XYZ file of C-alpha atoms in Angstrom:
402
model
C -40.440 -10.262 2.738
C -39.446 -7.413 0.429
C -36.777 -5.027 1.579
C -38.356 -1.602 1.951
C -35.734 1.174 2.039
C -38.159 3.297 4.078
C -38.381 0.778 6.934
C -36.727 2.339 9.998
C -33.599 0.857 11.496
C -34.278 -1.538 14.351
C -32.831 -0.802 17.818
C -30.242 -3.560 17.296
C -29.211 -2.080 13.939
C -28.744 1.335 15.514
C -26.808 -0.184 18.427
C -24.632 -2.170 16.012
C -23.846 0.913 13.936
C -22.973 3.141 16.867
C -20.963 0.515 18.761
C -18.964 -0.717 15.756
C -18.221 2.880 14.736
C -17.026 3.448 18.314
C -14.681 0.440 18.043
C -13.170 1.825 14.849
C -12.954 5.307 16.360
C -11.257 4.195 19.587
C -8.693 2.157 17.682
C -8.041 4.690 14.925
C -7.754 7.612 17.354
C -4.976 5.725 19.097
C -3.196 5.327 15.760
C -3.734 8.832 14.406
C -2.541 10.510 17.604
C 1.079 9.580 16.914
C 1.196 10.856 13.316
C 1.613 14.615 13.916
C 4.220 14.232 16.671
C 6.196 11.003 16.257
C 8.840 12.303 13.849
C 9.616 15.125 16.309
C 9.813 12.683 19.220
C 11.970 10.179 17.312
C 14.843 12.665 17.090
C 15.298 12.302 20.857
C 15.594 8.485 21.073
C 18.440 6.177 19.971
C 18.175 5.390 16.267
C 15.639 8.146 15.668
C 18.075 10.151 13.595
C 17.663 7.556 10.819
C 14.728 8.817 8.740
C 14.278 5.439 7.087
C 13.719 3.832 10.488
C 11.357 6.641 11.493
C 9.364 6.050 8.316
C 9.372 2.313 8.994
C 8.056 2.912 12.505
C 5.150 4.895 11.065
C 4.487 2.597 8.096
C 5.041 -0.792 9.755
C 1.480 -0.722 11.032
C 0.008 -0.512 7.530
C 2.378 -3.169 6.215
C 1.349 -5.833 8.731
C -2.295 -4.803 8.301
C -1.941 -5.517 4.589
C -0.449 -8.958 5.166
C -3.015 -10.107 7.728
C -6.390 -8.666 6.678
C -7.278 -11.697 4.534
C -6.263 -14.116 7.291
C -8.346 -12.287 9.902
C -11.320 -12.003 7.529
C -11.200 -15.716 6.692
C -10.790 -16.578 10.384
C -13.920 -14.568 11.169
C -15.803 -16.683 8.585
C -14.622 -19.862 10.314
C -14.543 -18.972 14.022
C -16.984 -16.072 14.272
C -16.580 -12.299 14.190
C -16.359 -11.368 17.860
C -13.574 -13.809 18.908
C -11.400 -12.640 16.007
C -12.050 -8.952 16.782
C -11.159 -9.466 20.457
C -7.953 -11.314 19.531
C -6.923 -8.525 17.159
C -7.601 -5.835 19.743
C -5.562 -7.789 22.305
C -2.610 -7.818 19.881
C -3.034 -4.076 19.461
C -2.933 -3.587 23.252
C 0.294 -5.627 23.496
C 1.882 -3.663 20.643
C 0.919 -0.359 22.253
C 2.489 -1.436 25.542
C 5.717 -2.499 23.787
C 5.910 0.873 22.012
C 5.157 2.740 25.260
C 8.070 1.032 27.042
C 10.463 1.287 24.078
C 13.699 3.172 24.675
C 14.915 3.059 21.052
C 13.495 3.220 17.559
C 13.837 -0.520 16.965
C 11.530 -1.438 19.838
C 9.035 1.176 18.657
C 9.037 -0.618 15.289
C 8.374 -3.940 17.048
C 5.452 -2.355 18.866
C 4.042 -0.909 15.657
C 4.324 -4.286 13.905
C 2.317 -5.877 16.737
C -0.257 -3.075 16.602
C -0.740 -3.681 12.887
C -0.998 -7.439 13.417
C -4.402 -6.831 15.007
C -5.960 -6.529 11.536
C -9.640 -6.434 12.514
C -11.085 -4.121 9.861
C -12.490 -6.944 7.720
C -14.004 -8.747 10.705
C -15.624 -5.553 12.047
C -17.042 -4.658 8.638
C -18.326 -8.217 8.141
C -19.986 -8.077 11.573
C -21.644 -4.793 10.589
C -22.968 -6.540 7.468
C -24.223 -9.485 9.544
C -26.139 -7.198 11.899
C -27.862 -4.937 9.358
C -30.328 -5.352 6.535
C -29.269 -4.385 3.033
C -31.369 -1.227 2.935
C -29.641 0.180 6.034
C -26.134 -1.158 5.527
C -24.771 1.936 3.823
C -25.908 4.038 6.796
C -23.935 1.815 9.152
C -20.883 1.857 6.870
C -21.244 5.653 6.767
C -21.200 5.743 10.576
C -17.970 3.742 10.561
C -16.349 5.745 7.761
C -17.403 9.053 9.297
C -15.998 8.068 12.676
C -12.600 7.553 11.039
C -12.666 10.985 9.406
C -13.802 12.651 12.604
C -11.120 11.089 14.808
C -8.510 11.994 12.187
C -9.481 15.644 12.520
C -9.627 15.326 16.315
C -6.166 13.775 16.441
C -4.693 16.703 14.489
C -5.930 19.005 17.252
C -5.293 16.822 20.294
C -1.938 15.211 19.505
C 0.335 18.247 20.092
C -1.497 19.014 23.353
C -1.281 15.420 24.588
C 2.374 15.139 23.622
C 3.158 18.225 25.682
C 1.171 16.854 28.628
C 2.006 13.109 28.750
C 4.762 12.560 26.177
C 4.985 9.867 23.519
C 5.017 7.047 26.069
C 1.803 8.400 27.529
C 0.203 8.549 24.081
C 1.064 4.896 23.451
C -0.380 3.940 26.857
C -3.481 5.917 25.909
C -3.776 3.895 22.681
C -3.656 0.708 24.774
C -6.405 2.029 27.057
C -8.555 2.986 24.067
C -8.181 -0.517 22.617
C -9.180 -2.031 25.975
C -12.236 0.216 25.869
C -13.014 -1.106 22.394
C -12.787 -4.677 23.725
C -15.334 -3.813 26.404
C -17.655 -2.427 23.714
C -17.346 -5.687 21.728
C -18.213 -7.822 24.752
C -20.979 -5.789 26.368
C -22.451 -3.455 23.744
C -22.223 -4.955 20.235
C -25.202 -7.259 19.541
C -24.498 -10.925 18.841
C -24.418 -11.754 15.151
C -27.117 -14.003 13.660
C -25.988 -17.434 12.427
C -24.321 -17.370 9.008
C -22.740 -20.226 7.007
C -19.195 -20.643 8.293
C -18.628 -24.379 8.331
C -15.721 -24.383 5.884
C -14.581 -20.777 6.192
C -14.407 -18.322 3.320
C -13.251 -19.514 -0.095
C -10.487 -17.292 -1.404
C -10.917 -18.474 -4.998
C -14.613 -17.550 -4.994
C -13.654 -13.963 -4.192
C -10.859 -13.686 -6.772
C -13.068 -15.076 -9.567
C -15.818 -12.498 -8.970
C -15.325 -9.616 -11.408
C -17.644 -7.268 -9.527
C -15.812 -7.818 -6.241
C -12.417 -7.334 -7.859
C -13.485 -4.023 -9.437
C -14.484 -2.811 -5.982
C -11.187 -4.073 -4.581
C -9.240 -2.211 -7.253
C -11.361 0.826 -6.428
C -10.424 0.896 -2.762
C -6.783 0.403 -3.769
C -7.041 3.458 -6.044
C -8.884 5.526 -3.409
C -6.290 5.022 -0.699
C -3.337 5.281 -3.060
C -4.741 8.665 -4.166
C -5.382 9.661 -0.552
C -1.843 9.032 0.669
C -0.254 10.442 -2.490
C -2.278 13.579 -1.919
C -1.376 13.911 1.748
C 2.310 13.742 0.900
C 1.744 17.141 -0.741
C -1.155 18.789 1.136
C 0.659 19.837 4.346
C 3.430 21.549 2.376
C 0.819 23.209 0.148
C -0.998 24.621 3.203
C 2.256 26.053 4.499
C 3.191 27.523 1.110
C -0.272 28.792 0.135
C -1.462 30.215 3.425
C 1.581 30.431 5.617
C -0.113 28.048 8.064
C 2.292 26.260 10.421
C 1.628 22.538 10.868
C 0.157 23.098 14.344
C -2.622 25.194 12.763
C -3.555 22.884 9.883
C -6.498 21.612 11.911
C -8.171 24.962 11.177
C -8.551 23.725 7.602
C -8.991 19.987 8.235
C -11.679 20.172 10.908
C -14.149 22.452 9.049
C -13.546 20.469 5.841
C -14.358 17.168 7.551
C -17.428 18.530 9.350
C -18.873 20.186 6.228
C -18.244 17.014 4.238
C -20.341 15.022 6.722
C -23.268 17.395 6.210
C -23.020 17.027 2.424
C -22.480 13.268 2.585
C -25.752 12.513 4.408
C -28.117 13.468 1.536
C -25.954 11.443 -0.871
C -26.280 8.345 1.303
C -30.044 8.874 1.626
C -30.406 9.063 -2.160
C -28.261 5.946 -2.615
C -30.394 3.928 -0.220
C -33.968 5.192 -0.415
C -34.006 5.693 -4.180
C -31.812 2.687 -4.993
C -29.218 4.894 -6.698
C -26.077 3.306 -5.270
C -24.237 3.081 -8.582
C -25.066 6.656 -9.591
C -23.973 8.104 -6.244
C -20.861 5.947 -6.271
C -19.883 6.994 -9.807
C -20.570 10.631 -8.943
C -18.195 10.419 -5.968
C -15.439 8.905 -8.145
C -15.962 11.667 -10.729
C -15.778 14.283 -7.957
C -12.530 12.701 -6.750
C -11.054 13.105 -10.246
C -12.205 16.741 -10.480
C -10.624 17.499 -7.094
C -7.262 16.158 -8.245
C -7.303 18.257 -11.429
C -8.459 21.194 -9.295
C -5.392 20.797 -7.090
C -3.257 20.934 -10.227
C -4.915 24.139 -11.474
C -5.540 26.076 -8.233
C -3.843 24.276 -5.379
C -1.381 27.087 -4.678
C -3.978 29.400 -3.023
C -5.437 28.868 0.426
C -9.166 29.394 -0.245
C -9.342 27.088 -3.313
C -7.198 24.577 -1.427
C -9.613 24.557 1.527
C -12.607 24.177 -0.811
C -10.949 21.331 -2.717
C -10.102 19.558 0.550
C -13.759 19.802 1.583
C -14.860 18.291 -1.736
C -12.217 15.588 -1.355
C -13.618 14.606 2.050
C -17.152 14.515 0.574
C -16.044 12.084 -2.150
C -13.867 10.084 0.222
C -16.554 9.651 2.887
C -19.229 8.655 0.367
C -16.894 6.066 -1.164
C -15.797 4.773 2.252
C -19.467 4.206 3.128
C -20.707 2.722 -0.139
C -17.848 0.395 -1.164
C -17.937 -2.024 1.801
C -21.755 -1.936 1.741
C -21.705 -2.908 -1.951
C -19.214 -5.723 -1.312
C -21.265 -7.113 1.572
C -24.329 -7.295 -0.700
C -22.669 -9.269 -3.496
C -20.118 -11.393 -1.608
C -20.952 -15.113 -1.183
C -22.468 -15.567 2.321
C -19.856 -18.182 3.253
C -16.992 -15.875 2.207
C -18.113 -12.440 3.357
C -15.220 -12.049 5.812
C -12.756 -13.303 3.197
C -14.116 -10.837 0.623
C -13.772 -7.946 3.051
C -10.306 -9.212 3.979
C -9.188 -8.951 0.333
C -10.803 -5.514 0.208
C -8.955 -4.289 3.308
C -5.694 -5.825 2.106
C -5.800 -3.829 -1.122
C -6.771 -0.777 0.934
C -3.627 -1.211 3.063
C -1.432 -1.802 0.010
C -2.843 1.369 -1.537
C -1.991 3.318 1.621
C 1.540 1.934 1.666
C 2.276 2.455 -2.041
C 0.559 5.844 -2.190
C 2.912 7.412 0.309
C 5.953 5.880 -1.317
C 4.980 6.736 -4.905
C 3.688 10.174 -3.961
C 7.021 11.086 -2.427
C 8.993 9.713 -5.375
C 6.858 11.398 -8.060
C 6.751 14.676 -6.134
C 10.501 14.704 -5.647
C 11.353 13.943 -9.279
C 8.507 15.586 -11.218
C 6.898 18.111 -8.868
C 3.620 18.416 -6.980
C 1.596 18.979 -10.161
C 2.618 15.591 -11.507
C 1.238 13.920 -8.379
C -2.123 15.650 -8.870
C -2.289 14.731 -12.566
C -1.390 11.108 -11.851
C -4.064 10.898 -9.147
C -6.641 12.454 -11.484
C -5.784 9.991 -14.258
C -6.081 7.061 -11.817
C -9.514 8.305 -10.717
C -10.634 8.445 -14.375
C -9.504 4.841 -14.907
C -11.496 3.886 -11.814
C -14.546 5.749 -13.174
C -14.312 3.718 -16.395
C -14.322 0.489 -14.340
C -17.370 1.662 -12.381
C -19.282 2.395 -15.609
C -19.253 -1.313 -16.479
C -20.513 -2.497 -13.081
C -24.004 -3.716 -12.273
C -25.845 -1.913 -9.455
C -25.812 -3.885 -6.204
C -29.005 -5.852 -5.546
C -31.483 -4.819 -2.867
C -32.331 -8.281 -1.598
C -35.145 -9.449 0.563
C -33.951 -9.493 4.141
C -35.202 -10.307 7.579
C -34.395 -8.094 10.514
C -31.222 -9.038 12.393
C -31.449 -11.298 15.385
C -32.941 -9.496 18.306
C -34.628 -6.906 16.035
């Protein structure tokens, strides 16, 4: 039957969206909670006076994520989504426990490596694609992407309070408990996926040969490289522009994230109901470029900075929702997990390189150079998008149980 974008979501599609967003949120909250407080805590443990080791403890998670996303995505094509997600969450629980019991920086690093080894993003996103029809997939991806932005803002508020109440060990134990909660959601709440071709697993070569997929993969690399480059500079800019101490930065982040969600919803509706995915996508990339040039021109004043951050979150959330939805529509059915694994790998590499390059460029050439470089990268990305075909809106049956 034809896919009608005005057909309502089925109960199973709604349950899949909410439950998979909850899995992402529970896991990402556990990760984000350490970011605002770990460098302060590290100064009080053996080896924590070495800033390189402190940086490694924070970044080790993203590094192992980058190495293992493809493997976990391909495994989900071969063995099924839920078993792979549960295995990854179990690794995350073990890593959290190791970090909670660590009495020196080296054991914290071991724990963070194990946390990152649970690279389930591709498998979760592939499961979301399995459980939703094409015309509703962007909504579900938006739920997942929005949950990440929301828990990021929440962690900025909660982390200092939790650290004062339960300490860093308690925060790591909390991350383990949140991951156990996510495992329970997988087992008892997430609907079972309908059968999909998995006999031989995903074919890596099929993904790499697909020009459309690789443009999307390069896009997510650019998006997260820009994001982390930008965040190397944003906290210092908030302090310099508005005299806001780090503990009060949530007063800017939280309203910016919440307003961006309100603006994002109409964009997603237009993309889906009017079949304007490419136009909305290209508009978000163009907005991302304008934000970066805006930071260069007016990023030294608090009000323009807050407005630009809000616009950044609008662009970021739209792109986080539409990119994986687009990939899931054009990826070969037998290699959907593999395709999303490549996607998440380049996302992780972008995160890792963005922080490193942002710090280096900022140190040697100044904050303005970082903004200009990010803007130029966004323009290159926009040129790649211009040559892409809009994703198809295929005929689709309701998911199993719908």
